[in-house]
Backbone as numpy.savetxt, mean C-alpha at the origin, in Angstrom:
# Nx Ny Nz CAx CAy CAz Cx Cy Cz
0.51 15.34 -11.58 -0.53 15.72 -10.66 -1.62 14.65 -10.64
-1.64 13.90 -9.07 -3.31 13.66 -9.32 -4.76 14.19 -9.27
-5.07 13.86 -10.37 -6.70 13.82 -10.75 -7.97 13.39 -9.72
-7.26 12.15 -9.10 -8.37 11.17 -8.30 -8.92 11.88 -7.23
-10.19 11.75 -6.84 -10.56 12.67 -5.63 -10.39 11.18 -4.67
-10.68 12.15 -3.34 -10.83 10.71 -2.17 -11.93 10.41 -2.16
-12.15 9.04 -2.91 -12.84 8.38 -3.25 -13.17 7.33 -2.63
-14.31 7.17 -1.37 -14.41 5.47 -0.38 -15.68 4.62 -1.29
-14.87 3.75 -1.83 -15.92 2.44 -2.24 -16.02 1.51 -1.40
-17.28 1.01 -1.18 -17.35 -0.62 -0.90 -16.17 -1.22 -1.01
-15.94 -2.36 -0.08 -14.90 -3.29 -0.66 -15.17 -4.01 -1.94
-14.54 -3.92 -3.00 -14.96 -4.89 -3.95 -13.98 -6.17 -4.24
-14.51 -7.32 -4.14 -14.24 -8.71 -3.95 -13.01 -8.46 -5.94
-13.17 -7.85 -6.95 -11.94 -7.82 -7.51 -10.87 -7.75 -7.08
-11.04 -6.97 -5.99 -9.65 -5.81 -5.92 -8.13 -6.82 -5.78
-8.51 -7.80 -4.44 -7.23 -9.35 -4.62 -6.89 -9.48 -6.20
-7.95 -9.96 -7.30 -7.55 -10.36 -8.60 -6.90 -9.13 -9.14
-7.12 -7.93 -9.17 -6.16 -6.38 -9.62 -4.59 -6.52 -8.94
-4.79 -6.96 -7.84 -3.44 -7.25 -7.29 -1.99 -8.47 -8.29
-3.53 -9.38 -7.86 -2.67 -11.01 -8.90 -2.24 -10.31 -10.55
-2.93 -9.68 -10.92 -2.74 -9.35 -12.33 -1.40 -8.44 -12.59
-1.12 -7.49 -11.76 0.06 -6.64 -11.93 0.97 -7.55 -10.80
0.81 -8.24 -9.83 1.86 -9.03 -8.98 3.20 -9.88 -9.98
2.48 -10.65 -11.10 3.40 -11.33 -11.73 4.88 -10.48 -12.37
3.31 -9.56 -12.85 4.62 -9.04 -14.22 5.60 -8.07 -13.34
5.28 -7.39 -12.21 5.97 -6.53 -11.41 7.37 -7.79 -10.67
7.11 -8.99 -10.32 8.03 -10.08 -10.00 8.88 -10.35 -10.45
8.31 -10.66 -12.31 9.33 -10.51 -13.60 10.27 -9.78 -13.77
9.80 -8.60 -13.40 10.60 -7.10 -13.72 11.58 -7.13 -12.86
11.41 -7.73 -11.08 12.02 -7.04 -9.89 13.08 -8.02 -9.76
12.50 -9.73 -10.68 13.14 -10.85 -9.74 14.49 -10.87 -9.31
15.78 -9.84 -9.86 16.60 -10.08 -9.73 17.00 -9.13 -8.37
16.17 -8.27 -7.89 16.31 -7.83 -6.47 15.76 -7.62 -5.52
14.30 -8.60 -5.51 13.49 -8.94 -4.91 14.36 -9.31 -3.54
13.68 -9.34 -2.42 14.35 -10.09 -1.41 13.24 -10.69 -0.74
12.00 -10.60 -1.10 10.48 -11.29 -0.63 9.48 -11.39 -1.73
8.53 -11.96 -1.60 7.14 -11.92 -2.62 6.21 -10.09 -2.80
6.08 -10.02 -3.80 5.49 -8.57 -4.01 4.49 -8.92 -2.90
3.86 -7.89 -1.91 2.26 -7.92 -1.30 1.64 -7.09 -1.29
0.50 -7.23 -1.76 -0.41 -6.86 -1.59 -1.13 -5.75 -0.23
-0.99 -4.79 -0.09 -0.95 -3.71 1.13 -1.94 -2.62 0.87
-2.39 -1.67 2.00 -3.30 -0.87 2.49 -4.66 -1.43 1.99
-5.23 -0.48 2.62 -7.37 -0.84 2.64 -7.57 -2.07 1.59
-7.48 -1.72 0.57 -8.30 -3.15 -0.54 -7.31 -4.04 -0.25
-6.75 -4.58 0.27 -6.25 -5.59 0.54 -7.08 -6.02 2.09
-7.70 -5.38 2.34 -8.13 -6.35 3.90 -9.69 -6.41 3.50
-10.31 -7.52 3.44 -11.94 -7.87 3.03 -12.75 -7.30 3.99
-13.44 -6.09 3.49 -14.81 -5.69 4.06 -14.69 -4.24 4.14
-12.94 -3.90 4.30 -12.93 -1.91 4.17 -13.12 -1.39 2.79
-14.02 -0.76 3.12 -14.11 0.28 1.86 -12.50 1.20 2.12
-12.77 1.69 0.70 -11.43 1.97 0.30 -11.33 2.65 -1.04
-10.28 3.66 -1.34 -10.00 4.14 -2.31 -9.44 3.11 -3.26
-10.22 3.14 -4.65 -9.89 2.09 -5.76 -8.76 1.87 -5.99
-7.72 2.49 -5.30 -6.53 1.96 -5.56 -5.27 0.71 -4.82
-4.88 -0.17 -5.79 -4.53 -1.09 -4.98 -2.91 -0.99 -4.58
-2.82 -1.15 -3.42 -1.26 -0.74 -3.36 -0.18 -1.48 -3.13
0.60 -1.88 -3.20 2.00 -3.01 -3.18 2.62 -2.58 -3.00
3.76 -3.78 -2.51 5.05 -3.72 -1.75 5.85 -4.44 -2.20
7.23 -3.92 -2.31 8.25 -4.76 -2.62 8.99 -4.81 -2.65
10.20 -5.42 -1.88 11.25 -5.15 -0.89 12.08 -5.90 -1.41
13.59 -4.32 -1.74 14.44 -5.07 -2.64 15.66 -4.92 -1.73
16.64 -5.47 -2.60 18.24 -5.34 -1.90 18.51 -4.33 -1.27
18.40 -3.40 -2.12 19.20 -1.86 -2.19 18.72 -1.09 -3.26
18.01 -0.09 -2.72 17.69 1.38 -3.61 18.25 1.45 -5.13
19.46 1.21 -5.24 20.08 1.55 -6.49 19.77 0.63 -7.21
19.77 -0.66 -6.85 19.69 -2.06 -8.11 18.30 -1.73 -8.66
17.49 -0.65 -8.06 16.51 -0.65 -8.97 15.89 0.09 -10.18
17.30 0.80 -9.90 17.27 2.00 -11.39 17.54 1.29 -12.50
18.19 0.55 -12.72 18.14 -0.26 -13.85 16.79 -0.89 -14.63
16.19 -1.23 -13.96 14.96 -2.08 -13.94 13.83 -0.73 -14.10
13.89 0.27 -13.77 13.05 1.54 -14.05 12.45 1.62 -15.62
13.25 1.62 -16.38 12.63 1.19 -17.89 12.05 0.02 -18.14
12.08 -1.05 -17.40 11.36 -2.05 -17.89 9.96 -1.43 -17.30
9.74 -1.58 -15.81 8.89 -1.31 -15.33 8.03 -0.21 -16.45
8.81 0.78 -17.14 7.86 2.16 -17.65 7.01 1.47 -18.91
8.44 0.41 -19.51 7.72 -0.45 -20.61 6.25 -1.06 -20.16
6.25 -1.51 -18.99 4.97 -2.28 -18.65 4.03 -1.63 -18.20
4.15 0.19 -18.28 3.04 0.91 -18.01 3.16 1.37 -16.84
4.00 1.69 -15.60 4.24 1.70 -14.72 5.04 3.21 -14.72
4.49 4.23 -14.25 5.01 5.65 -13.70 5.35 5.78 -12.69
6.71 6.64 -12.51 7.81 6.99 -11.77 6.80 8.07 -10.86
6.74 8.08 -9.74 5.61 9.01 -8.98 6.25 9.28 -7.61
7.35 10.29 -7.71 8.16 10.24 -6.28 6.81 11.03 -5.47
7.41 10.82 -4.28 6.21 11.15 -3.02 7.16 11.91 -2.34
7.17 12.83 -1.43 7.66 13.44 -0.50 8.09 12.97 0.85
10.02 13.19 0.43 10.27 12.14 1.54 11.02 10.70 0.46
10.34 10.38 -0.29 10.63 9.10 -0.76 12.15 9.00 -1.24
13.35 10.01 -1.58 14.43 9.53 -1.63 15.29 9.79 -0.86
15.23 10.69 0.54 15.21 10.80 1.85 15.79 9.51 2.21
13.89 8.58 2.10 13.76 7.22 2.59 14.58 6.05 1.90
15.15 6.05 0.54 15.31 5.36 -0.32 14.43 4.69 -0.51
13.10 4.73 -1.48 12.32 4.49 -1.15 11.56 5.13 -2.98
11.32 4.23 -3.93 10.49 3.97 -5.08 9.20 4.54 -4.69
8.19 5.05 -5.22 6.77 5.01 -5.66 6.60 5.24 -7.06
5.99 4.16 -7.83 5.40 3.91 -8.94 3.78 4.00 -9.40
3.38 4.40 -10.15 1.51 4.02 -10.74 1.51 3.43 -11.73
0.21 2.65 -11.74 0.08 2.11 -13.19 -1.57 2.68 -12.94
-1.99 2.85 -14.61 -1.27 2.83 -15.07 -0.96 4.69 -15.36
-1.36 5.39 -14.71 -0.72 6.55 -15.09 -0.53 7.10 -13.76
-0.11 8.68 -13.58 -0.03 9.37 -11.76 -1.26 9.97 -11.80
-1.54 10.59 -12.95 -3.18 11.50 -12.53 -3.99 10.35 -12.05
-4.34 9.16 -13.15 -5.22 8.24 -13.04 -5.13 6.82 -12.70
-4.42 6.31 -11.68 -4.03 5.36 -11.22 -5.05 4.59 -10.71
-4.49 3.27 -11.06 -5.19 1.73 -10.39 -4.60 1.31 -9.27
-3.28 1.53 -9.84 -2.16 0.59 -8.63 -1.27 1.39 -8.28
-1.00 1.18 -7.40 0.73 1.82 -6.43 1.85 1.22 -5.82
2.36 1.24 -5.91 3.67 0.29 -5.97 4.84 0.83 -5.09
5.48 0.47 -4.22 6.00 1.09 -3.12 7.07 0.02 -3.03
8.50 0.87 -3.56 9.71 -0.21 -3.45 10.35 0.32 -2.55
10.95 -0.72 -1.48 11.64 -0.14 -0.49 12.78 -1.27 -0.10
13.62 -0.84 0.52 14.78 -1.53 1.30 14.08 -2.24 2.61
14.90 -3.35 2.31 14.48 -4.13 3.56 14.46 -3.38 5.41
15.61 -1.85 4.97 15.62 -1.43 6.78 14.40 -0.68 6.64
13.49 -0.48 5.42 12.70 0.52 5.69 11.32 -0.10 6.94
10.23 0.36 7.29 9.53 0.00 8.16 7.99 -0.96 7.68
8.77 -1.68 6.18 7.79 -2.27 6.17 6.96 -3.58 6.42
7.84 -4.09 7.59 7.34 -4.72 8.36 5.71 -4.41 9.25
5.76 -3.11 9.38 4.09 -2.44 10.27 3.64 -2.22 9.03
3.92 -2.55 7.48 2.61 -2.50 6.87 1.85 -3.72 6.91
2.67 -4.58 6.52 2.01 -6.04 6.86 1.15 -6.48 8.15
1.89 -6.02 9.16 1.62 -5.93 10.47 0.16 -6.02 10.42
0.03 -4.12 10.33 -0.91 -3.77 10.16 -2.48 -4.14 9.54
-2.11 -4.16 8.39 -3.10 -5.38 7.08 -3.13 -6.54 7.97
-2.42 -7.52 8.45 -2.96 -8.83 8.80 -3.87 -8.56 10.26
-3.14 -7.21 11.15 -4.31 -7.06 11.99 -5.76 -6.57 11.76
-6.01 -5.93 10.62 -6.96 -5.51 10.70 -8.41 -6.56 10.07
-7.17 -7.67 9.14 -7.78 -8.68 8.51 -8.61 -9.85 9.63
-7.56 -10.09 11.15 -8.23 -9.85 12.35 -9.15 -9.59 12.75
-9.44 -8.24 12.51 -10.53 -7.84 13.70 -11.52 -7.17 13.09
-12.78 -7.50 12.85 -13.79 -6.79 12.07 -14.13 -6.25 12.74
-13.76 -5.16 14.02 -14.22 -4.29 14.66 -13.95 -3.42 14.27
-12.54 -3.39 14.17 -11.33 -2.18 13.63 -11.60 -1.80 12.30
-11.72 -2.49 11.54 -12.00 -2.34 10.26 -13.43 -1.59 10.00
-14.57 -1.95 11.01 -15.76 -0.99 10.84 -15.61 -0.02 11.43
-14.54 0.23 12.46 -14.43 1.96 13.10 -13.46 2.72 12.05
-12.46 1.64 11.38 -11.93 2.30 10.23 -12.11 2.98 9.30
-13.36 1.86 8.62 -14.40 2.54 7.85 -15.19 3.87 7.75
-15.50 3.97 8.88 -16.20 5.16 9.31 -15.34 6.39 9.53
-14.47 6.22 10.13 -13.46 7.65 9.99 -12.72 7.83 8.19
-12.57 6.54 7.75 -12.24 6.86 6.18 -13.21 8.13 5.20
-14.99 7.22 5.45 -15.81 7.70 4.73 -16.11 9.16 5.49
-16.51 9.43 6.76 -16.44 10.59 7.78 -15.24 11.39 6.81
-13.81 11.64 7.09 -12.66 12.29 6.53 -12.89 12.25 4.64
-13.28 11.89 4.02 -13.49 11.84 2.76 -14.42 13.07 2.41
-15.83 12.57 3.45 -17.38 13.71 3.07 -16.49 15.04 3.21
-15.92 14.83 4.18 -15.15 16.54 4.58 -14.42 17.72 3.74
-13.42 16.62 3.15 -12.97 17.20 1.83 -12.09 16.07 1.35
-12.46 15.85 -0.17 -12.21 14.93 -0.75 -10.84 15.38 -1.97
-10.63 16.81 -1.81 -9.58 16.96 -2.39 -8.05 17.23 -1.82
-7.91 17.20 -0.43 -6.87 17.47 0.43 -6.01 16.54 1.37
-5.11 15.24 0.02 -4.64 14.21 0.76 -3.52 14.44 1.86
-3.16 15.26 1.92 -2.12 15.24 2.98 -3.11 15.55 4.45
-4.49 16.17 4.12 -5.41 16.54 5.59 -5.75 15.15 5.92
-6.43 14.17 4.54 -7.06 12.82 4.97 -5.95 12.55 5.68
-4.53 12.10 5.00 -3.66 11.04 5.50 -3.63 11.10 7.03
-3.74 13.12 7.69 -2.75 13.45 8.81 -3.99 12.74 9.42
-5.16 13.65 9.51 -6.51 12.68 10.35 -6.41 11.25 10.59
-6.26 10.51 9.31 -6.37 9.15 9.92 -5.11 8.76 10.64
-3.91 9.81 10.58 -3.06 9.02 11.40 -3.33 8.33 12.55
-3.37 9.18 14.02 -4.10 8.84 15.09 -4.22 7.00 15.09
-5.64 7.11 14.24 -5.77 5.67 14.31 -5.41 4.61 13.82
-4.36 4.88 13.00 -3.07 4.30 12.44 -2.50 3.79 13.47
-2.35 4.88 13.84 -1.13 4.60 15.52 -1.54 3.65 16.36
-2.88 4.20 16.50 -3.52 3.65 17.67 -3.80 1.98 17.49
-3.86 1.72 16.22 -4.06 0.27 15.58 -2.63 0.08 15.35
-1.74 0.27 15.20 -0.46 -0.65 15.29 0.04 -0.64 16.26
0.13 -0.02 17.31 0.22 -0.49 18.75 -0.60 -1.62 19.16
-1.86 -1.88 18.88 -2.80 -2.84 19.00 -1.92 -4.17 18.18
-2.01 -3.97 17.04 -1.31 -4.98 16.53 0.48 -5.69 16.77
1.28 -4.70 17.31 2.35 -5.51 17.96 2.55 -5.82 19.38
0.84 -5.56 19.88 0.40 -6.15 21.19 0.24 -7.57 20.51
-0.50 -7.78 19.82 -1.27 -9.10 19.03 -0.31 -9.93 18.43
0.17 -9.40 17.81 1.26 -10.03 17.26 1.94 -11.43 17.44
2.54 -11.78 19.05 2.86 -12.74 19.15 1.56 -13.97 18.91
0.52 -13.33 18.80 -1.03 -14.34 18.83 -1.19 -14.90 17.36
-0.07 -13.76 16.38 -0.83 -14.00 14.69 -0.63 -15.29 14.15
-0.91 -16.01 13.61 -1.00 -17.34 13.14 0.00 -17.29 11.99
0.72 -18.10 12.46 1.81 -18.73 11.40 2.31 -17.16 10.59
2.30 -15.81 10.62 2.37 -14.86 10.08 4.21 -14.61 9.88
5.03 -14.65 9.21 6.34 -14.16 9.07 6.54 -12.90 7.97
7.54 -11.88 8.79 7.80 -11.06 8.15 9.18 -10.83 8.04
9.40 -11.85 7.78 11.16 -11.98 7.61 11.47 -12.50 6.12
């Protein structure tokens, strides 16, 4: 069970170095079914959104199964097994470090057919447009004051403008600079 309430901080200029710090050793662990670089994904990854302290990653392997093996290393390095709803549906990992009540990081292993191409997407558009990111802001912290203990209400609310911003962004898209998600 988590503990964490919905919690909007400031952006804090750590949060990239929280990333670099668990990026390596999570690389170590994956390298043999990695099929891209771990990244760095949702709010604290784009400079200026406030955001729940938690930092979240991506990392896109062969195939679902090659990564049960590697599940004990990962636990060795502090890293909890935290299925989500839906997630083996999706084939589709979620991990915490370093615990599920009290987490820093989140970790989201998925197959290359999964859709995480619009997370990146997403993150580099919003890294884009400091407009989006301050109307973002405001419906984050707005949906938080409301009730800070009911993540499936935050998530559904902010969908909308989820949507509404990744449509924006695979309008943009052909514009993004040197950006590959292959």
């Amino acid at each position: 069970m988590r503990l964490d309430r919905i919690h909007i901080e400031d952006y804090d200029p750590a949060w990239p170095s929280l990333f670099h710090e668990q990026q390596q050793a999570l690389a170590d662990a994956l390298c043999e079914v990695l099929v891209r670089p771990i990244e760095h994904i949702g709010s604290t990854s784009v400079p200026g959104l406030p955001a729940k302290p938690i930092i979240d990653m991506l990392a896109v392997v062969r195939r679902y199964e090659d990564v049960r093996p590697v599940l004990p290393i990962l636990s060795d390095a502090g890293w909890r097994l935290a299925p989500e709803p839906g997630d083996e549906g999706a084939r589709k990992y979620s991990l915490c470090f370093p615990s599920i009540e009290r987490r820093t990081h989140h970790l989201h292993v998925v197959e290359p057919a999964w859709g995480w191409r619009d997370l990146l997407l997403y993150r580099d558009y919003l890294r884009a447009h400091p407009q989006a990111v301050a109307e973002y802001a405001i419906l984050k912290r707005r949906l938080a004051a409301l009730d800070d203990e009911d993540r499936p209400k935050y998530r559904a609310a902010k969908a909308p403008f989820i949507k509404k911003t990744l449509e924006a962004a695979k309008e943009w898209q052909p514009l993004a600079p040197t950006t590959t998600y292959e």
